[in-house]
């Protein structure tokens, strides 16, 4: 379930059951103190907007209607949605939903590719909004490396994660391309990232992830980042 604050339109994260991608509404602590009645008309109106944006963006993606997507993004931001929350709380779950539909055979590979291309354009729209509102990066923030598992060609997850990390200013994320193990080791030693985040889409990519983890274990202690693996293969329990 996707948790959103009905009033301030902030994405609150996910809650059990995690495989359920519908939206559940409540109030964050700050809004709860200011608006104790969750059924007040203004609170209900805010939650209805969120539901409409979520459903309409999905339909826009199925029709590849980027003009409607731009309109929805602009409307959501005007209604106080944080741009990165649109990515995490709406677009990312929709991508997961499309992946489930492809896995079950209810949509074609072409449908999945088309929605992915549509999502890339939506990310560009939201990224532009974030760039315009960006504050200066915090000096001394730890560096994180983000990369796909070998064989994972979908770049959306790491792009969304990088934008989220940037928006929180708690680290400096760097997306690294597919590298051979020697090149990756040299880059880790040179930059000394605090963590290496790997996106694994399919269980077949576990071999490559294991090789990368083994590489990190062999690095000198001072240059050994924490390895964190996520992605569709992990979330779906493959």
GROMACS .gro file of C-alpha atoms in nm:
model
  238
    1UNK     CA    1   0.000   0.000   0.000
    2UNK     CA    2   0.116   0.351  -0.081
    3UNK     CA    3   0.082   0.594   0.209
    4UNK     CA    4   0.010   0.959   0.129
    5UNK     CA    5  -0.085   1.248   0.350
    6UNK     CA    6  -0.430   1.356   0.234
    7UNK     CA    7  -0.366   1.721   0.307
    8UNK     CA    8  -0.005   1.824   0.236
    9UNK     CA    9   0.026   1.570  -0.050
   10UNK     CA   10   0.353   1.425   0.080
   11UNK     CA   11   0.439   1.064   0.006
   12UNK     CA   12   0.483   0.880   0.338
   13UNK     CA   13   0.626   0.553   0.206
   14UNK     CA   14   0.489   0.201   0.174
   15UNK     CA   15   0.310  -0.016   0.425
   16UNK     CA   16   0.188  -0.376   0.443
   17UNK     CA   17   0.072  -0.541   0.223
   18UNK     CA   18   0.366  -0.429   0.008
   19UNK     CA   19   0.245  -0.611  -0.304
   20UNK     CA   20  -0.075  -0.403  -0.303
   21UNK     CA   21  -0.026  -0.085  -0.506
   22UNK     CA   22  -0.341   0.105  -0.421
   23UNK     CA   23  -0.322   0.434  -0.231
   24UNK     CA   24  -0.415   0.463   0.136
   25UNK     CA   25  -0.481   0.807   0.281
   26UNK     CA   26  -0.414   0.950   0.620
   27UNK     CA   27  -0.257   1.259   0.771
   28UNK     CA   28   0.107   1.308   0.859
   29UNK     CA   29   0.177   1.419   1.216
   30UNK     CA   30   0.198   1.787   1.131
   31UNK     CA   31  -0.123   1.789   0.927
   32UNK     CA   32  -0.301   1.576   1.187
   33UNK     CA   33  -0.240   1.844   1.450
   34UNK     CA   34  -0.364   2.115   1.214
   35UNK     CA   35  -0.655   1.918   1.059
   36UNK     CA   36  -0.784   1.662   1.313
   37UNK     CA   37  -1.092   1.576   1.103
   38UNK     CA   38  -0.977   1.351   0.815
   39UNK     CA   39  -1.325   1.374   0.663
   40UNK     CA   40  -1.329   1.754   0.643
   41UNK     CA   41  -1.419   1.875   0.293
   42UNK     CA   42  -1.080   2.032   0.214
   43UNK     CA   43  -0.894   1.717   0.326
   44UNK     CA   44  -1.121   1.496   0.115
   45UNK     CA   45  -1.071   1.721  -0.188
   46UNK     CA   46  -0.693   1.686  -0.159
   47UNK     CA   47  -0.713   1.306  -0.147
   48UNK     CA   48  -0.943   1.300  -0.450
   49UNK     CA   49  -0.686   1.498  -0.648
   50UNK     CA   50  -0.415   1.244  -0.563
   51UNK     CA   51  -0.632   0.952  -0.671
   52UNK     CA   52  -0.715   1.127  -1.000
   53UNK     CA   53  -0.350   1.207  -1.077
   54UNK     CA   54  -0.248   0.845  -1.006
   55UNK     CA   55  -0.518   0.692  -1.228
   56UNK     CA   56  -0.487   0.953  -1.504
   57UNK     CA   57  -0.110   0.918  -1.528
   58UNK     CA   58  -0.151   0.543  -1.572
   59UNK     CA   59  -0.405   0.596  -1.851
   60UNK     CA   60  -0.183   0.859  -2.013
   61UNK     CA   61   0.102   0.608  -2.013
   62UNK     CA   62  -0.108   0.338  -2.175
   63UNK     CA   63  -0.201   0.586  -2.450
   64UNK     CA   64   0.149   0.738  -2.464
   65UNK     CA   65  -0.009   1.080  -2.408
   66UNK     CA   66   0.286   1.291  -2.294
   67UNK     CA   67   0.086   1.614  -2.325
   68UNK     CA   68  -0.163   1.489  -2.066
   69UNK     CA   69   0.126   1.371  -1.848
   70UNK     CA   70   0.281   1.719  -1.856
   71UNK     CA   71  -0.054   1.871  -1.762
   72UNK     CA   72  -0.091   1.627  -1.471
   73UNK     CA   73   0.261   1.692  -1.343
   74UNK     CA   74   0.210   2.068  -1.357
   75UNK     CA   75  -0.127   2.039  -1.182
   76UNK     CA   76   0.017   1.816  -0.910
   77UNK     CA   77   0.313   2.047  -0.843
   78UNK     CA   78   0.077   2.347  -0.832
   79UNK     CA   79  -0.126   2.154  -0.570
   80UNK     CA   80   0.186   2.124  -0.348
   81UNK     CA   81   0.309   1.779  -0.455
   82UNK     CA   82   0.686   1.751  -0.426
   83UNK     CA   83   0.824   1.656  -0.771
   84UNK     CA   84   1.024   1.365  -0.628
   85UNK     CA   85   0.710   1.232  -0.453
   86UNK     CA   86   0.541   1.206  -0.793
   87UNK     CA   87   0.827   0.978  -0.895
   88UNK     CA   88   0.834   0.766  -0.579
   89UNK     CA   89   0.467   0.754  -0.490
   90UNK     CA   90   0.305   0.748  -0.836
   91UNK     CA   91   0.540   0.672  -1.127
   92UNK     CA   92   0.752   0.402  -0.958
   93UNK     CA   93   0.446   0.202  -0.841
   94UNK     CA   94   0.295   0.233  -1.189
   95UNK     CA   95   0.615   0.090  -1.337
   96UNK     CA   96   0.594  -0.198  -1.091
   97UNK     CA   97   0.230  -0.250  -1.191
   98UNK     CA   98   0.325  -0.259  -1.559
   99UNK     CA   99   0.601  -0.510  -1.480
  100UNK     CA  100   0.350  -0.734  -1.303
  101UNK     CA  101   0.113  -0.712  -1.599
  102UNK     CA  102   0.395  -0.807  -1.838
  103UNK     CA  103   0.498  -1.097  -1.612
  104UNK     CA  104   0.139  -1.227  -1.602
  105UNK     CA  105   0.100  -1.192  -1.979
  106UNK     CA  106  -0.180  -0.936  -1.967
  107UNK     CA  107   0.027  -0.687  -2.170
  108UNK     CA  108   0.282  -0.740  -2.446
  109UNK     CA  109   0.654  -0.670  -2.444
  110UNK     CA  110   0.582  -0.381  -2.681
  111UNK     CA  111   0.331  -0.239  -2.431
  112UNK     CA  112   0.588  -0.262  -2.152
  113UNK     CA  113   0.856  -0.093  -2.366
  114UNK     CA  114   0.615   0.184  -2.465
  115UNK     CA  115   0.523   0.257  -2.104
  116UNK     CA  116   0.892   0.258  -2.011
  117UNK     CA  117   0.967   0.513  -2.284
  118UNK     CA  118   0.673   0.722  -2.166
  119UNK     CA  119   0.804   0.707  -1.808
  120UNK     CA  120   1.146   0.827  -1.921
  121UNK     CA  121   0.983   1.140  -2.062
  122UNK     CA  122   0.785   1.193  -1.743
  123UNK     CA  123   1.109   1.168  -1.542
  124UNK     CA  124   1.261   1.434  -1.769
  125UNK     CA  125   0.964   1.662  -1.700
  126UNK     CA  126   0.992   1.616  -1.325
  127UNK     CA  127   1.371   1.639  -1.330
  128UNK     CA  128   1.338   1.978  -1.500
  129UNK     CA  129   1.110   2.097  -1.219
  130UNK     CA  130   1.355   1.974  -0.959
  131UNK     CA  131   1.649   2.142  -1.129
  132UNK     CA  132   1.469   2.478  -1.125
  133UNK     CA  133   1.398   2.448  -0.755
  134UNK     CA  134   1.729   2.296  -0.649
  135UNK     CA  135   1.920   2.437  -0.358
  136UNK     CA  136   2.296   2.417  -0.331
  137UNK     CA  137   2.429   2.074  -0.241
  138UNK     CA  138   2.550   2.023   0.111
  139UNK     CA  139   2.929   2.013   0.124
  140UNK     CA  140   3.085   1.698   0.261
  141UNK     CA  141   2.782   1.480   0.188
  142UNK     CA  142   2.884   1.113   0.153
  143UNK     CA  143   2.897   0.972  -0.197
  144UNK     CA  144   2.681   0.684  -0.312
  145UNK     CA  145   2.727   0.479  -0.628
  146UNK     CA  146   2.412   0.359  -0.804
  147UNK     CA  147   2.421   0.095  -1.076
  148UNK     CA  148   2.221  -0.173  -1.250
  149UNK     CA  149   2.303  -0.537  -1.201
  150UNK     CA  150   2.483  -0.680  -1.505
  151UNK     CA  151   2.211  -0.769  -1.755
  152UNK     CA  152   1.960  -0.516  -1.623
  153UNK     CA  153   1.906  -0.264  -1.902
  154UNK     CA  154   1.624  -0.069  -1.733
  155UNK     CA  155   1.765   0.263  -1.612
  156UNK     CA  156   1.452   0.418  -1.462
  157UNK     CA  157   1.489   0.280  -1.109
  158UNK     CA  158   1.839   0.415  -1.054
  159UNK     CA  159   1.743   0.751  -1.207
  160UNK     CA  160   1.447   0.784  -0.973
  161UNK     CA  161   1.657   0.681  -0.673
  162UNK     CA  162   1.932   0.928  -0.765
  163UNK     CA  163   1.680   1.213  -0.785
  164UNK     CA  164   1.531   1.115  -0.449
  165UNK     CA  165   1.872   1.108  -0.284
  166UNK     CA  166   1.958   1.445  -0.436
  167UNK     CA  167   1.628   1.595  -0.319
  168UNK     CA  168   1.702   1.493   0.040
  169UNK     CA  169   2.058   1.630   0.023
  170UNK     CA  170   2.180   1.344   0.240
  171UNK     CA  171   2.438   1.222  -0.009
  172UNK     CA  172   2.588   1.285  -0.349
  173UNK     CA  173   2.464   1.006  -0.579
  174UNK     CA  174   2.655   0.900  -0.888
  175UNK     CA  175   2.507   0.662  -1.145
  176UNK     CA  176   2.781   0.438  -1.283
  177UNK     CA  177   2.744   0.249  -1.609
  178UNK     CA  178   2.811  -0.120  -1.660
  179UNK     CA  179   3.182  -0.163  -1.597
  180UNK     CA  180   3.404  -0.466  -1.589
  181UNK     CA  181   3.504  -0.560  -1.236
  182UNK     CA  182   3.854  -0.413  -1.264
  183UNK     CA  183   3.722  -0.074  -1.378
  184UNK     CA  184   3.455  -0.075  -1.107
  185UNK     CA  185   3.715  -0.153  -0.839
  186UNK     CA  186   3.937   0.133  -0.959
  187UNK     CA  187   3.646   0.376  -0.957
  188UNK     CA  188   3.540   0.273  -0.607
  189UNK     CA  189   3.895   0.314  -0.476
  190UNK     CA  190   3.927   0.657  -0.642
  191UNK     CA  191   3.595   0.798  -0.518
  192UNK     CA  192   3.544   0.596  -0.195
  193UNK     CA  193   3.161   0.591  -0.197
  194UNK     CA  194   2.990   0.509   0.131
  195UNK     CA  195   2.747   0.269  -0.036
  196UNK     CA  196   2.701   0.083  -0.363
  197UNK     CA  197   2.333   0.045  -0.453
  198UNK     CA  198   2.251  -0.219  -0.716
  199UNK     CA  199   1.918  -0.256  -0.899
  200UNK     CA  200   1.841  -0.618  -0.989
  201UNK     CA  201   1.542  -0.671  -1.219
  202UNK     CA  202   1.553  -1.049  -1.270
  203UNK     CA  203   1.679  -1.342  -1.061
  204UNK     CA  204   1.915  -1.442  -1.344
  205UNK     CA  205   2.116  -1.129  -1.261
  206UNK     CA  206   2.210  -1.265  -0.919
  207UNK     CA  207   2.534  -1.413  -1.052
  208UNK     CA  208   2.657  -1.070  -1.157
  209UNK     CA  209   2.551  -0.916  -0.827
  210UNK     CA  210   2.736  -1.190  -0.637
  211UNK     CA  211   3.050  -1.118  -0.840
  212UNK     CA  212   3.028  -0.747  -0.755
  213UNK     CA  213   2.977  -0.824  -0.385
  214UNK     CA  214   3.282  -1.051  -0.396
  215UNK     CA  215   3.482  -0.773  -0.558
  216UNK     CA  216   3.388  -0.530  -0.282
  217UNK     CA  217   3.490  -0.780  -0.011
  218UNK     CA  218   3.839  -0.793  -0.162
  219UNK     CA  219   3.888  -0.416  -0.154
  220UNK     CA  220   4.094  -0.250   0.119
  221UNK     CA  221   3.891  -0.186   0.433
  222UNK     CA  222   3.892   0.192   0.394
  223UNK     CA  223   3.758   0.170   0.039
  224UNK     CA  224   3.493  -0.094   0.096
  225UNK     CA  225   3.139   0.047   0.053
  226UNK     CA  226   2.826  -0.113   0.189
  227UNK     CA  227   2.646  -0.309  -0.086
  228UNK     CA  228   2.266  -0.273  -0.097
  229UNK     CA  229   2.063  -0.466  -0.355
  230UNK     CA  230   1.705  -0.380  -0.452
  231UNK     CA  231   1.478  -0.385  -0.754
  232UNK     CA  232   1.190  -0.580  -0.899
  233UNK     CA  233   1.351  -0.921  -0.837
  234UNK     CA  234   1.388  -0.843  -0.467
  235UNK     CA  235   1.046  -0.685  -0.415
  236UNK     CA  236   0.861  -0.961  -0.595
  237UNK     CA  237   1.038  -1.230  -0.390
  238UNK     CA  238   1.202  -1.413  -0.682
   0.00000   0.00000   0.00000
